[in-house]
C-alpha positions as a Markdown table, in Angstrom:
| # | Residue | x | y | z |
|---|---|---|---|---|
| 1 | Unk | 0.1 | -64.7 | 54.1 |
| 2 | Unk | 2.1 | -62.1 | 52.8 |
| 3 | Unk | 1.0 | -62.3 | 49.1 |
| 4 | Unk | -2.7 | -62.3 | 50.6 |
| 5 | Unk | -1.8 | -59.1 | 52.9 |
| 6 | Unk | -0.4 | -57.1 | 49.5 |
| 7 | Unk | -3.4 | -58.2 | 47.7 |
| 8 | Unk | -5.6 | -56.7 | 50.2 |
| 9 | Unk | -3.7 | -53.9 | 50.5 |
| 10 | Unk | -3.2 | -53.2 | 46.8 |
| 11 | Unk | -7.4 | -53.9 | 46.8 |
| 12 | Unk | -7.7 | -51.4 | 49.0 |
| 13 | Unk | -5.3 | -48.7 | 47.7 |
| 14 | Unk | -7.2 | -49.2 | 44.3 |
| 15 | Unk | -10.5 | -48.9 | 45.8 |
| 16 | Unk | -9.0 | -45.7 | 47.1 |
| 17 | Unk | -7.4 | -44.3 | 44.4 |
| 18 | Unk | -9.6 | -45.5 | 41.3 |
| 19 | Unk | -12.0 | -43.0 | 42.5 |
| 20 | Unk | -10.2 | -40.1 | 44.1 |
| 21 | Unk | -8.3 | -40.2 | 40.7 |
| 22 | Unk | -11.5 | -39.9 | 38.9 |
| 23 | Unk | -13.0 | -37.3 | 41.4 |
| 24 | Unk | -9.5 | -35.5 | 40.6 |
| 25 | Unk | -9.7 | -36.0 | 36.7 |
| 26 | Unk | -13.5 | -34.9 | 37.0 |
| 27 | Unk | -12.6 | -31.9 | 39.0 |
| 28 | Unk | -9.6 | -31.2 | 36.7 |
| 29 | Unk | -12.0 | -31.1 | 33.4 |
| 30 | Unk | -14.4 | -29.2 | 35.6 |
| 31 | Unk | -12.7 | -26.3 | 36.6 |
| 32 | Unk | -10.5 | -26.6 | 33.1 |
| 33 | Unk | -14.2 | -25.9 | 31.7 |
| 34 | Unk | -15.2 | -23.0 | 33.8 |
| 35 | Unk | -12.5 | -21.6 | 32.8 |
| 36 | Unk | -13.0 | -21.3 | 29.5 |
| 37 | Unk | -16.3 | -20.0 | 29.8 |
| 38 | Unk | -15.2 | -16.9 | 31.9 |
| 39 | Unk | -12.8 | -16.7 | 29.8 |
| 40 | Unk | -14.6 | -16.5 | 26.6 |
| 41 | Unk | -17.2 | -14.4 | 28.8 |
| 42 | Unk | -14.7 | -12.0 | 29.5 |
| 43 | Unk | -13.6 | -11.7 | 25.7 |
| 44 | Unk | -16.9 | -11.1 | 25.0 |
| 45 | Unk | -17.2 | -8.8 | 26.8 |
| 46 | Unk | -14.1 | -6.5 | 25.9 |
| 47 | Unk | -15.2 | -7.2 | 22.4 |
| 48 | Unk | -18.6 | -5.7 | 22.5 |
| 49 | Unk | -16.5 | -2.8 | 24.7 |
| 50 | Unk | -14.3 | -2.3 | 22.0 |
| 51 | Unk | -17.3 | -2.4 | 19.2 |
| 52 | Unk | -18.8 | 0.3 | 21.2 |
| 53 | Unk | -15.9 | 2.6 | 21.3 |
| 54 | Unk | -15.0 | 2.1 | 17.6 |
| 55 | Unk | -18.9 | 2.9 | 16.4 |
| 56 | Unk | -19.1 | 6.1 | 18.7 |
| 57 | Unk | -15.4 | 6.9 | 17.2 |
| 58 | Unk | -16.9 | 6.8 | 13.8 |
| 59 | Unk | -19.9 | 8.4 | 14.4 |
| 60 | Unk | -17.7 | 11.5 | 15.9 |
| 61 | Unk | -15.7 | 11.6 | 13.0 |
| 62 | Unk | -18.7 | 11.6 | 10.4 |
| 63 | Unk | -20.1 | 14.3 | 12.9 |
| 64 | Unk | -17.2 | 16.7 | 12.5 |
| 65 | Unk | -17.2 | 15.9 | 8.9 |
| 66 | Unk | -21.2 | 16.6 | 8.4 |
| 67 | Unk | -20.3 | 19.9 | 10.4 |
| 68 | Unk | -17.2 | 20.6 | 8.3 |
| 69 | Unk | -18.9 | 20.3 | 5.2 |
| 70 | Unk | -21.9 | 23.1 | 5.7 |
| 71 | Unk | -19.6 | 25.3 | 5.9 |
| 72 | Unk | -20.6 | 28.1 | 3.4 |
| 73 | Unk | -16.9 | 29.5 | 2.3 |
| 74 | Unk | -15.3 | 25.8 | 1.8 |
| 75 | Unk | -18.6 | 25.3 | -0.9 |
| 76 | Unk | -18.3 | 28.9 | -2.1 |
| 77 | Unk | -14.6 | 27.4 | -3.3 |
| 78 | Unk | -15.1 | 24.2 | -4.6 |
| 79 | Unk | -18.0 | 26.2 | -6.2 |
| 80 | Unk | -15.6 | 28.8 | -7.9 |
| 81 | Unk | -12.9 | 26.0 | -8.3 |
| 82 | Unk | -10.8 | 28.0 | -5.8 |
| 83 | Unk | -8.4 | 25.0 | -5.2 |
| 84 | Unk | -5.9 | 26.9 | -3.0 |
| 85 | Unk | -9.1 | 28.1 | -0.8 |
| 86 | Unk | -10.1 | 24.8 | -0.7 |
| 87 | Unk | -7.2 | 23.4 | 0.4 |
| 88 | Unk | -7.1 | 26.1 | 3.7 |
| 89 | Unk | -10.2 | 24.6 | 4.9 |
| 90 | Unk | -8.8 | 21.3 | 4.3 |
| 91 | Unk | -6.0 | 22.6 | 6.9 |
| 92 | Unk | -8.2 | 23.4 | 9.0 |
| 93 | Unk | -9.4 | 20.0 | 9.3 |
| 94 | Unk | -6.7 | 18.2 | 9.4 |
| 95 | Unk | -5.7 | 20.1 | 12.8 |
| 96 | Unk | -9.0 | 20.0 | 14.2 |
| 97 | Unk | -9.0 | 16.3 | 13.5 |
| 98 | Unk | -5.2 | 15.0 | 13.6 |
| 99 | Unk | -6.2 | 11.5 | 13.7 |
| 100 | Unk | -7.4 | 11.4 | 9.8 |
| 101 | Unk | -4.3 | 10.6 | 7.7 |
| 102 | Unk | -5.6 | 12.9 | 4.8 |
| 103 | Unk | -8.4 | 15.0 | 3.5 |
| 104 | Unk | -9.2 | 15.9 | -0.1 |
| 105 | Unk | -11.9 | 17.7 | -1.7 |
| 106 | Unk | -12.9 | 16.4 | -5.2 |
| 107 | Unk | -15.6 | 18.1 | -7.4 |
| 108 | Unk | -19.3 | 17.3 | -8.3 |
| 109 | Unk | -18.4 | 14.6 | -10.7 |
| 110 | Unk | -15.3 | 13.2 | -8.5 |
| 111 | Unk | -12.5 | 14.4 | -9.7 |
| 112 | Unk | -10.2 | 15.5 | -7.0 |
| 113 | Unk | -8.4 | 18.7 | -7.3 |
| 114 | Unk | -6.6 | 19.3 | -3.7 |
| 115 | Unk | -5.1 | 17.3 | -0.9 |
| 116 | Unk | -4.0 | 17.9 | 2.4 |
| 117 | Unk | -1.1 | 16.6 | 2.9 |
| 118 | Unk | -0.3 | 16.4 | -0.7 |
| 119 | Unk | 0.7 | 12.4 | -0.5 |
| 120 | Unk | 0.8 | 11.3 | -3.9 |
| 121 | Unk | 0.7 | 14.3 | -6.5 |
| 122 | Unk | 0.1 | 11.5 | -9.3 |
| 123 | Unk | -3.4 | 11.4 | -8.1 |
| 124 | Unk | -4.6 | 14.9 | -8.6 |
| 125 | Unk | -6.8 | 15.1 | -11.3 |
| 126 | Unk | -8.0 | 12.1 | -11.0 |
| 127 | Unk | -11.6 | 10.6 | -11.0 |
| 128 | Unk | -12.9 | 8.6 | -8.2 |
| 129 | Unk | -16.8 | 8.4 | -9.4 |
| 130 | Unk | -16.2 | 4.8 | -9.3 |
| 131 | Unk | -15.1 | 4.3 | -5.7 |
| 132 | Unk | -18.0 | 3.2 | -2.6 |
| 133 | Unk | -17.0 | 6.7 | -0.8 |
| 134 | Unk | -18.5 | 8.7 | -4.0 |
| 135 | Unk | -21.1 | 6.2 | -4.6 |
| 136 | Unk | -22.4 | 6.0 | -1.1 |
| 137 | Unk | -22.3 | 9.6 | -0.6 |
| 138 | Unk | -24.0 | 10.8 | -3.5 |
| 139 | Unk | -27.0 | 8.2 | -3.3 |
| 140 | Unk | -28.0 | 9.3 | 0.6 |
| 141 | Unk | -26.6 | 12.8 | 0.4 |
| 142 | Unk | -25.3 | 12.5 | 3.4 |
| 143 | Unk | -21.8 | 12.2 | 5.0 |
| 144 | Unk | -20.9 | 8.2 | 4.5 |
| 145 | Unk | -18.2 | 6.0 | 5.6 |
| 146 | Unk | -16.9 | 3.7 | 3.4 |
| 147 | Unk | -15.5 | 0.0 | 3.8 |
| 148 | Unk | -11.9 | -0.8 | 3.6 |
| 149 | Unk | -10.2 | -0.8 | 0.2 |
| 150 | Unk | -6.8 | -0.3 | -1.2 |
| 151 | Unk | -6.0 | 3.6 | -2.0 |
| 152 | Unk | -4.6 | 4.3 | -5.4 |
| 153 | Unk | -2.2 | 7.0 | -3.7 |
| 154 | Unk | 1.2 | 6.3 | -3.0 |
| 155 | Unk | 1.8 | 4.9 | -0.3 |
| 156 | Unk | -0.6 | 2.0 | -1.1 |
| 157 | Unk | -2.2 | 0.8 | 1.8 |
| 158 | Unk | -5.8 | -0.3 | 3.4 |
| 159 | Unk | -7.9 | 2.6 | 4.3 |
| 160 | Unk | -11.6 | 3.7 | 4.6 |
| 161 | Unk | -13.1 | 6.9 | 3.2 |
| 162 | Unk | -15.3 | 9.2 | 5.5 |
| 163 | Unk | -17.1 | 11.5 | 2.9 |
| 164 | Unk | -19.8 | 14.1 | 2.7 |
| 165 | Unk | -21.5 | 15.7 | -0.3 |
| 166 | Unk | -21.1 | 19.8 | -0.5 |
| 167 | Unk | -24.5 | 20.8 | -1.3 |
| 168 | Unk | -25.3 | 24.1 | -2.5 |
| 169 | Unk | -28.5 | 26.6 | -1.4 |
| 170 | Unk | -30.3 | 25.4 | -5.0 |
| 171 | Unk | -30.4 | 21.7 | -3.2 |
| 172 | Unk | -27.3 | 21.2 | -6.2 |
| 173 | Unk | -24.2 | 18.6 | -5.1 |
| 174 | Unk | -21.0 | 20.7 | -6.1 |
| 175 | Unk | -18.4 | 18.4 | -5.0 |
| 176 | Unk | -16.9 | 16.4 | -2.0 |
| 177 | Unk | -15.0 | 16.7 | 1.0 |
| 178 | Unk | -13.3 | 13.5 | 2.0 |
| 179 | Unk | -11.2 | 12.2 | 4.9 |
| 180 | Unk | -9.2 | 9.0 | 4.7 |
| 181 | Unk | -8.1 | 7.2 | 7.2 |
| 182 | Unk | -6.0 | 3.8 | 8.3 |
| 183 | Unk | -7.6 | 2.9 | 11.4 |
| 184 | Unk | -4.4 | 2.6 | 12.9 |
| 185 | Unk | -5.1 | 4.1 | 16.6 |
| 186 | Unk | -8.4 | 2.1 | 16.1 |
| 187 | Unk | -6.2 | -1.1 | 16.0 |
């Protein structure tokens, strides 16, 4: 009688828990599930956020820089090779946009001629025809942003080149104003 009672009991405590154990494992994978899709819904979300934020970033830095390069004086300089001139309005860029890590001004055939901040001294004189910031800017004639590369200058690291062509009244490219930048306070 007693081996017949525990069988009916444990019969009955399995056809209890079988199923709630399921139900539980079900619900378990359920809510495990939506989860992850609010989850990945939320990073989504901050992603596109933070896509946004970058692009209008960029676009207000090639805004300042299409501004900055019309200005009549800095092109009358690169014009006249008036490195020293060149590199006041260079100053002036850099405070008016402190986030760039450096901006240079090269001349119609890419060879730069002034920095600000001077960062690598090798590096003056130097031709940069070959690089995407020259080519890009010189094909549209307009201010371009380049993709990440390595920079030559000392110290070597990742950066992206915002630059814009200094055209002259005669429709003439006379050289280049170029900011570079890390991305840093992007990241």
């Amino acid at each position: 009688v007693a081996k017949k009672r525990f069988r009916i009991i444990a019969a009955a405590m399995t056809a209890v828990l079988v199923p709630l154990a399921g139900m539980t494992f079900v619900s378990i994978f359920t809510a495990r599930e939506a989860l992850r899709k609010e989850v990945l819904q939320e990073a989504r979300a901050n992603s596109r956020s933070a896509a946004i934020l970058a692009g209008q970033h960029l676009s207000q830095k090639l805004a300042v820089l299409s501004i900055f390069a019309r200005r009549l004086l800095l092109r009358e300089a690169v014009e006249k090779g008036d490195w020293p001139g060149v590199q006041r309005h260079l100053r002036d860029l850099s405070w008016a946009v402190p986030d760039f890590e450096r901006a240079f001004a090269t001349d119609a055939a890419g060879t730069l001629f002034v920095d600000h901040p001077t960062i690598d001294p090798a590096v003056i004189g130097k031709n940069f025809a070959h690089r995407e910031w020259y080519k890009g800017a010189r094909q549209t004639r307009q201010p371009y942003l380049s993709g990440v590369f390595e920079r030559s200058a000392r110290p070597v690291r990742k950066v992206y080149n915002f630059s814009a062509p200094l055209i002259a009244d005669s429709g003439e490219i006379v050289g280049y104003v170029v900011v570079q930048d890390t991305g840093e306070h992007l990241q």
